[in-house]
Amino acid sequence: MPLPQHGSGFNGFLSNAILSLFFTLSGRIVRLMATTTRDAIEELLQTYGETGGINYLAAAASLPSRLSIEAACTELMSLMFPGFRSEALVSSEDLADTTRIRVRHLHARFKTEICRSLGKIPPDQATEAKAEEVLAEFFKQLPSVRRMLWTDIDAAYEGDPAATTYEEIILAYPSLEAIAIYRMAHLLYGKVPLIPRIMTEWAHSRTGIDIHPGAQIGSHFFIDHGTGVVVGETAQIGSHVKLYQGVSFIARSLGAGQALRGKKRHPTIEDGVCIYAGTTIMGGDTVIGANSTIGANVFLTKSVPPHSLVYYEEKEVRVVPKRKHEPANAGDEFQK
């Protein structure tokens, strides 16, 4: 195809030469990019079949869908708090039909994902029977979970002077969402793989509160503010326990790796304990006695008897007047 003319003489010749060079270089760049992309795709495809990783067709295709489980979590929150976590009901007369529809949808969704988590897609009769057994027990226990959640709401209202109504707690408190999803995931823990952990990690990503589905937590549980709280798999927490942000219940050492699986690695917190912000409590043999108070920023690796007050005696904090002159350099800027 002839190049467009941009004048005559030397100027026209120069313009055509520049355009020709431009089109030549552009074509080479496009071909190079196509080759590089094609090579990258081929190499990526090779990694799918390498040992030690996940082969897409053989393994990932039979894993439960994270998106589907996350959608189920949203529906479960609506089931626990109808009209609060979804579209408001037109009237209370709609509640029965709406609840039956939600349960049917959740049953169908969870059955597919449980069969996937058990590694059987399409499922055989034994897998379907196992999924139905798990789901029957799960839905049977949901009323008890909802009653337990009302104790958590009570604890939040009684324990937080900033709470104005129960409705505010249900609608806006991240701790309630994290606790609710934990309590429902706990029903599935040990019965099916993967799904309980996906559920609590969904809540973790939304709230900043990381509660392992294997933890055991009693009634009237409240986490004030909540961001950065970590509750490990084998932690045991009694009733009427209150935590603040940044509290962690963790293992003392993970150097033994998988050898620690199934062993008590996280602390036990007895009834009526209050733990303030930034505190870390470590170890499976560490017990915080009932009705104790643990102050902020404490690092505990040993047990505490009941009715104890534990606090960190910090270094002296100095308060001095600001300097009157302008800072001599950037290092003095904080004194302004």
Tab-separated table of C-alpha atoms in Angstrom:
chain	number	residue	atom	x	y	z
A	1	MET	CA	0.000	0.000	0.000
A	2	PRO	CA	1.544	3.335	-1.002
A	3	LEU	CA	2.335	5.734	1.846
A	4	PRO	CA	0.334	8.968	2.017
A	5	GLN	CA	2.040	11.963	0.468
A	6	HIS	CA	2.982	14.861	2.743
A	7	GLY	CA	4.364	17.403	0.363
A	8	SER	CA	6.983	17.236	-2.382
A	9	GLY	CA	10.736	17.372	-2.659
A	10	PHE	CA	13.077	16.644	0.189
A	11	ASN	CA	10.531	17.398	2.897
A	12	GLY	CA	8.053	14.976	1.410
A	13	PHE	CA	10.721	12.308	1.072
A	14	LEU	CA	11.743	12.821	4.730
A	15	SER	CA	8.137	12.575	5.946
A	16	ASN	CA	7.594	9.350	4.028
A	17	ALA	CA	10.835	7.908	5.386
A	18	ILE	CA	9.847	8.699	8.962
A	19	LEU	CA	6.414	7.140	8.482
A	20	SER	CA	7.945	4.064	6.903
A	21	LEU	CA	10.341	3.656	9.823
A	22	PHE	CA	7.486	4.159	12.287
A	23	PHE	CA	5.330	1.464	10.694
A	24	THR	CA	8.276	-0.931	10.488
A	25	LEU	CA	9.184	-0.485	14.159
A	26	SER	CA	5.549	-0.729	15.243
A	27	GLY	CA	5.151	-4.002	13.382
A	28	ARG	CA	8.275	-5.432	14.974
A	29	ILE	CA	7.138	-4.397	18.461
A	30	VAL	CA	3.703	-5.959	17.950
A	31	ARG	CA	5.255	-9.225	16.696
A	32	LEU	CA	7.711	-9.262	19.609
A	33	MET	CA	4.940	-8.689	22.148
A	34	ALA	CA	2.831	-11.442	20.595
A	35	THR	CA	5.749	-13.881	20.700
A	36	THR	CA	6.602	-12.975	24.310
A	37	THR	CA	2.976	-13.352	25.425
A	38	ARG	CA	2.631	-16.674	23.583
A	39	ASP	CA	5.819	-18.006	25.210
A	40	ALA	CA	4.658	-16.860	28.651
A	41	ILE	CA	1.310	-18.609	28.208
A	42	GLU	CA	2.995	-21.831	27.123
A	43	GLU	CA	5.332	-21.755	30.103
A	44	LEU	CA	2.452	-20.970	32.467
A	45	LEU	CA	0.482	-23.910	31.091
A	46	GLN	CA	3.456	-26.173	31.729
A	47	THR	CA	3.509	-25.201	35.414
A	48	TYR	CA	-0.082	-26.406	35.829
A	49	GLY	CA	1.042	-29.966	35.298
A	50	GLU	CA	4.243	-29.884	37.326
A	51	THR	CA	4.503	-31.991	40.457
A	52	GLY	CA	4.262	-30.163	43.748
A	53	GLY	CA	1.649	-27.696	42.539
A	54	ILE	CA	-2.031	-27.792	41.672
A	55	ASN	CA	-2.894	-29.364	38.355
A	56	TYR	CA	-5.900	-27.368	37.166
A	57	LEU	CA	-7.844	-30.171	35.544
A	58	ALA	CA	-7.095	-32.844	38.124
A	59	ALA	CA	-7.392	-30.852	41.370
A	60	ALA	CA	-8.628	-27.276	41.145
A	61	ALA	CA	-11.689	-28.230	39.118
A	62	SER	CA	-12.950	-30.320	42.048
A	63	LEU	CA	-12.298	-27.730	44.770
A	64	PRO	CA	-15.180	-25.818	46.368
A	65	SER	CA	-15.929	-22.440	44.840
A	66	ARG	CA	-14.767	-19.581	47.033
A	67	LEU	CA	-17.178	-17.188	45.322
A	68	SER	CA	-20.095	-19.526	45.981
A	69	ILE	CA	-19.202	-19.921	49.659
A	70	GLU	CA	-18.791	-16.162	50.083
A	71	ALA	CA	-22.261	-15.690	48.570
A	72	ALA	CA	-23.545	-18.297	51.037
A	73	CYS	CA	-22.033	-16.301	53.917
A	74	THR	CA	-23.971	-13.224	52.835
A	75	GLU	CA	-27.161	-15.301	52.678
A	76	LEU	CA	-26.466	-16.814	56.096
A	77	MET	CA	-26.156	-13.345	57.612
A	78	SER	CA	-29.545	-12.493	56.108
A	79	LEU	CA	-30.941	-15.710	57.575
A	80	MET	CA	-29.634	-14.804	61.045
A	81	PHE	CA	-30.804	-11.182	60.814
A	82	PRO	CA	-33.688	-10.967	58.330
A	83	GLY	CA	-34.350	-7.444	57.147
A	84	PHE	CA	-31.028	-6.208	58.558
A	85	ARG	CA	-28.450	-7.707	56.216
A	86	SER	CA	-30.581	-7.764	53.061
A	87	GLU	CA	-33.545	-5.991	51.542
A	88	ALA	CA	-36.139	-5.111	54.149
A	89	LEU	CA	-39.175	-7.377	54.309
A	90	VAL	CA	-42.383	-5.817	53.046
A	91	SER	CA	-44.255	-7.252	56.036
A	92	SER	CA	-43.728	-9.845	58.756
A	93	GLU	CA	-46.122	-12.121	56.871
A	94	ASP	CA	-43.406	-12.586	54.240
A	95	LEU	CA	-40.894	-13.892	56.763
A	96	ALA	CA	-41.915	-17.569	56.655
A	97	ASP	CA	-41.827	-17.826	52.859
A	98	THR	CA	-38.614	-15.800	52.601
A	99	THR	CA	-36.918	-18.006	55.199
A	100	ARG	CA	-37.957	-21.238	53.458
A	101	ILE	CA	-36.647	-19.925	50.127
A	102	ARG	CA	-33.326	-18.879	51.685
A	103	VAL	CA	-32.862	-22.261	53.343
A	104	ARG	CA	-33.600	-24.077	50.061
A	105	HIS	CA	-31.089	-21.916	48.189
A	106	LEU	CA	-28.466	-22.386	50.893
A	107	HIS	CA	-29.053	-26.146	50.959
A	108	ALA	CA	-28.541	-26.443	47.211
A	109	ARG	CA	-25.468	-24.194	47.225
A	110	PHE	CA	-23.824	-25.881	50.195
A	111	LYS	CA	-24.561	-29.388	48.948
A	112	THR	CA	-22.626	-28.753	45.752
A	113	GLU	CA	-19.698	-27.196	47.607
A	114	ILE	CA	-19.593	-29.939	50.253
A	115	CYS	CA	-19.472	-32.576	47.506
A	116	ARG	CA	-16.624	-30.621	45.938
A	117	SER	CA	-14.802	-30.351	49.245
A	118	LEU	CA	-15.095	-34.120	49.619
A	119	GLY	CA	-13.477	-34.460	46.197
A	120	LYS	CA	-16.437	-35.945	44.340
A	121	ILE	CA	-17.726	-34.048	41.298
A	122	PRO	CA	-20.002	-35.407	40.001
A	123	PRO	CA	-20.850	-36.914	43.404
A	124	ASP	CA	-21.509	-40.586	43.980
A	125	GLN	CA	-24.282	-41.839	46.280
A	126	ALA	CA	-22.028	-42.032	49.334
A	127	THR	CA	-20.837	-38.443	48.862
A	128	GLU	CA	-24.372	-37.131	48.409
A	129	ALA	CA	-25.500	-39.007	51.514
A	130	LYS	CA	-22.624	-37.535	53.523
A	131	ALA	CA	-23.439	-34.018	52.278
A	132	GLU	CA	-27.098	-34.432	53.230
A	133	GLU	CA	-26.130	-35.693	56.683
A	134	VAL	CA	-23.841	-32.708	57.306
A	135	LEU	CA	-26.429	-30.224	56.048
A	136	ALA	CA	-29.261	-31.712	58.109
A	137	GLU	CA	-27.207	-31.274	61.280
A	138	PHE	CA	-26.030	-27.801	60.202
A	139	PHE	CA	-29.537	-26.409	59.646
A	140	LYS	CA	-30.790	-28.145	62.796
A	141	GLN	CA	-28.270	-26.179	64.884
A	142	LEU	CA	-28.831	-22.752	63.297
A	143	PRO	CA	-31.618	-21.776	65.750
A	144	SER	CA	-29.218	-22.418	68.654
A	145	VAL	CA	-26.554	-20.331	66.910
A	146	ARG	CA	-29.019	-17.470	66.504
A	147	ARG	CA	-29.886	-17.611	70.213
A	148	MET	CA	-26.163	-17.568	71.024
A	149	LEU	CA	-25.679	-14.535	68.772
A	150	TRP	CA	-28.274	-12.640	70.773
A	151	THR	CA	-26.068	-13.128	73.855
A	152	ASP	CA	-23.183	-11.641	71.848
A	153	ILE	CA	-25.358	-8.662	70.922
A	154	ASP	CA	-26.302	-8.252	74.593
A	155	ALA	CA	-22.613	-8.294	75.532
A	156	ALA	CA	-21.824	-5.655	72.906
A	157	TYR	CA	-24.623	-3.372	74.073
A	158	GLU	CA	-23.790	-3.744	77.769
A	159	GLY	CA	-20.048	-3.470	77.191
A	160	ASP	CA	-19.870	-0.510	74.830
A	161	PRO	CA	-21.201	2.891	75.963
A	162	ALA	CA	-20.965	4.039	72.332
A	163	ALA	CA	-23.666	1.551	71.320
A	164	THR	CA	-26.984	3.384	71.088
A	165	THR	CA	-29.269	0.523	69.992
A	166	TYR	CA	-29.250	-3.187	69.260
A	167	GLU	CA	-29.997	-2.299	65.644
A	168	GLU	CA	-26.742	-0.349	65.423
A	169	ILE	CA	-24.796	-3.389	66.598
A	170	ILE	CA	-26.452	-5.705	64.072
A	171	LEU	CA	-26.052	-3.281	61.177
A	172	ALA	CA	-22.653	-1.760	61.837
A	173	TYR	CA	-20.450	-3.704	64.274
A	174	PRO	CA	-17.756	-5.744	62.491
A	175	SER	CA	-17.268	-7.969	65.535
A	176	LEU	CA	-20.810	-9.315	65.258
A	177	GLU	CA	-20.262	-10.300	61.632
A	178	ALA	CA	-16.971	-12.035	62.436
A	179	ILE	CA	-18.468	-13.851	65.427
A	180	ALA	CA	-21.629	-14.867	63.551
A	181	ILE	CA	-19.702	-16.359	60.639
A	182	TYR	CA	-17.308	-18.071	63.063
A	183	ARG	CA	-20.211	-19.660	64.972
A	184	MET	CA	-21.756	-21.036	61.778
A	185	ALA	CA	-18.417	-22.174	60.349
A	186	HIS	CA	-17.691	-23.937	63.661
A	187	LEU	CA	-20.724	-26.176	63.017
A	188	LEU	CA	-18.996	-27.488	59.873
A	189	TYR	CA	-15.491	-27.659	61.317
A	190	GLY	CA	-14.124	-31.203	61.385
A	191	LYS	CA	-16.993	-32.467	59.218
A	192	VAL	CA	-15.966	-31.100	55.826
A	193	PRO	CA	-12.614	-29.687	54.715
A	194	LEU	CA	-11.907	-26.184	53.382
A	195	ILE	CA	-15.394	-24.665	53.628
A	196	PRO	CA	-15.277	-23.565	57.306
A	197	ARG	CA	-11.915	-21.867	56.777
A	198	ILE	CA	-13.119	-20.099	53.619
A	199	MET	CA	-16.093	-18.797	55.590
A	200	THR	CA	-14.041	-17.316	58.429
A	201	GLU	CA	-11.461	-15.899	56.012
A	202	TRP	CA	-14.316	-14.112	54.206
A	203	ALA	CA	-15.250	-12.496	57.521
A	204	HIS	CA	-11.568	-11.807	58.249
A	205	SER	CA	-11.119	-9.944	54.962
A	206	ARG	CA	-14.182	-7.808	55.697
A	207	THR	CA	-13.629	-7.076	59.384
A	208	GLY	CA	-9.922	-7.481	60.157
A	209	ILE	CA	-10.887	-10.055	62.825
A	210	ASP	CA	-9.320	-13.499	62.335
A	211	ILE	CA	-11.143	-16.262	64.229
A	212	HIS	CA	-10.242	-19.819	63.274
A	213	PRO	CA	-13.348	-22.026	62.899
A	214	GLY	CA	-11.800	-24.611	65.218
A	215	ALA	CA	-11.676	-22.282	68.232
A	216	GLN	CA	-14.156	-22.888	71.066
A	217	ILE	CA	-15.971	-19.753	72.243
A	218	GLY	CA	-18.697	-19.430	74.862
A	219	SER	CA	-21.661	-17.085	75.063
A	220	HIS	CA	-21.694	-13.292	75.535
A	221	PHE	CA	-18.523	-12.780	73.495
A	222	PHE	CA	-17.669	-9.193	72.538
A	223	ILE	CA	-14.761	-7.726	70.581
A	224	ASP	CA	-14.667	-3.928	70.882
A	225	HIS	CA	-13.355	-2.189	67.739
A	226	GLY	CA	-11.837	-5.501	66.689
A	227	THR	CA	-9.222	-4.726	64.054
A	228	GLY	CA	-6.219	-7.032	64.312
A	229	VAL	CA	-7.716	-9.620	66.682
A	230	VAL	CA	-6.384	-13.160	66.107
A	231	VAL	CA	-7.893	-16.288	67.692
A	232	GLY	CA	-6.035	-19.500	66.866
A	233	GLU	CA	-7.467	-22.917	66.078
A	234	THR	CA	-7.118	-24.541	69.508
A	235	ALA	CA	-7.969	-21.473	71.609
A	236	GLN	CA	-10.660	-22.005	74.247
A	237	ILE	CA	-12.636	-18.947	75.352
A	238	GLY	CA	-15.238	-19.023	78.098
A	239	SER	CA	-18.405	-16.964	78.493
A	240	HIS	CA	-18.629	-13.204	79.111
A	241	VAL	CA	-15.185	-12.532	77.642
A	242	LYS	CA	-14.392	-9.092	76.227
A	243	LEU	CA	-11.481	-8.271	73.920
A	244	TYR	CA	-10.210	-5.040	72.426
A	245	GLN	CA	-8.402	-4.443	69.142
A	246	GLY	CA	-5.061	-6.076	68.468
A	247	VAL	CA	-5.460	-8.961	70.922
A	248	SER	CA	-3.829	-12.217	69.752
A	249	PHE	CA	-4.144	-15.790	71.018
A	250	ILE	CA	-1.309	-17.569	69.277
A	251	ALA	CA	0.994	-20.599	69.496
A	252	ARG	CA	4.251	-20.287	71.393
A	253	SER	CA	6.337	-21.853	68.614
A	254	LEU	CA	5.596	-23.278	65.193
A	255	GLY	CA	9.107	-24.587	64.615
A	256	ALA	CA	7.842	-28.187	64.707
A	257	GLY	CA	5.449	-27.421	61.847
A	258	GLN	CA	2.995	-30.206	60.997
A	259	ALA	CA	4.117	-32.218	64.031
A	260	LEU	CA	1.973	-29.815	66.092
A	261	ARG	CA	-1.213	-30.626	64.165
A	262	GLY	CA	-4.034	-31.623	66.509
A	263	LYS	CA	-2.194	-30.526	69.649
A	264	LYS	CA	-3.299	-27.728	71.993
A	265	ARG	CA	-1.247	-24.758	70.792
A	266	HIS	CA	-3.315	-21.733	71.823
A	267	PRO	CA	-4.287	-20.386	75.269
A	268	THR	CA	-7.398	-20.963	77.356
A	269	ILE	CA	-9.340	-17.890	78.490
A	270	GLU	CA	-11.768	-18.584	81.322
A	271	ASP	CA	-15.117	-16.883	82.022
A	272	GLY	CA	-15.415	-13.175	82.685
A	273	VAL	CA	-11.978	-12.137	81.402
A	274	CYS	CA	-11.360	-8.690	79.888
A	275	ILE	CA	-8.278	-8.166	77.699
A	276	TYR	CA	-7.242	-4.700	76.531
A	277	ALA	CA	-5.714	-3.578	73.240
A	278	GLY	CA	-2.468	-4.893	71.832
A	279	THR	CA	-2.035	-7.839	74.192
A	280	THR	CA	-0.567	-11.157	73.016
A	281	ILE	CA	-1.121	-14.414	74.907
A	282	MET	CA	0.847	-17.457	73.781
A	283	GLY	CA	0.908	-21.183	74.356
A	284	GLY	CA	-1.455	-24.101	74.660
A	285	ASP	CA	-0.724	-24.558	78.369
A	286	THR	CA	-1.345	-20.881	79.205
A	287	VAL	CA	-4.572	-20.330	81.154
A	288	ILE	CA	-6.017	-16.920	82.010
A	289	GLY	CA	-8.033	-17.437	85.179
A	290	ALA	CA	-11.664	-16.419	85.474
A	291	ASN	CA	-12.617	-12.781	86.047
A	292	SER	CA	-9.103	-11.514	85.380
A	293	THR	CA	-8.253	-8.268	83.613
A	294	ILE	CA	-5.242	-8.059	81.302
A	295	GLY	CA	-4.062	-4.534	80.540
A	296	ALA	CA	-2.950	-3.148	77.187
A	297	ASN	CA	0.253	-4.222	75.403
A	298	VAL	CA	0.967	-7.142	77.733
A	299	PHE	CA	2.946	-10.126	76.391
A	300	LEU	CA	2.014	-13.290	78.310
A	301	THR	CA	3.521	-16.761	78.028
A	302	LYS	CA	2.472	-18.105	81.438
A	303	SER	CA	-0.789	-18.751	83.237
A	304	VAL	CA	-2.581	-16.221	85.424
A	305	PRO	CA	-4.709	-17.207	88.472
A	306	PRO	CA	-8.377	-16.172	88.693
A	307	HIS	CA	-9.237	-12.600	89.729
A	308	SER	CA	-5.855	-11.243	88.633
A	309	LEU	CA	-4.965	-7.806	87.331
A	310	VAL	CA	-2.077	-7.958	84.878
A	311	TYR	CA	-0.586	-4.801	83.445
A	312	TYR	CA	2.569	-3.570	81.755
A	313	GLU	CA	4.516	-1.039	83.794
A	314	GLU	CA	5.732	1.200	81.027
A	315	LYS	CA	8.754	3.475	81.046
A	316	GLU	CA	8.354	7.102	82.015
A	317	VAL	CA	6.555	9.279	79.495
A	318	ARG	CA	7.950	12.819	79.355
A	319	VAL	CA	5.857	15.881	78.509
A	320	VAL	CA	7.859	19.050	77.723
A	321	PRO	CA	6.967	22.427	76.184
A	322	LYS	CA	7.403	22.811	72.444
A	323	ARG	CA	10.334	24.873	71.259
A	324	LYS	CA	9.481	28.432	70.308
A	325	HIS	CA	11.898	28.773	67.372
A	326	GLU	CA	11.457	27.382	63.887
A	327	PRO	CA	13.108	24.004	63.256
A	328	ALA	CA	16.715	24.231	62.154
A	329	ASN	CA	16.410	21.176	59.936
A	330	ALA	CA	13.951	18.520	58.812
A	331	GLY	CA	14.910	16.361	61.787
A	332	ASP	CA	13.430	18.943	64.150
A	333	GLU	CA	10.170	19.225	62.254
A	334	PHE	CA	8.288	17.046	64.761
A	335	GLN	CA	8.914	19.694	67.452
A	336	LYS	CA	6.853	22.320	65.638
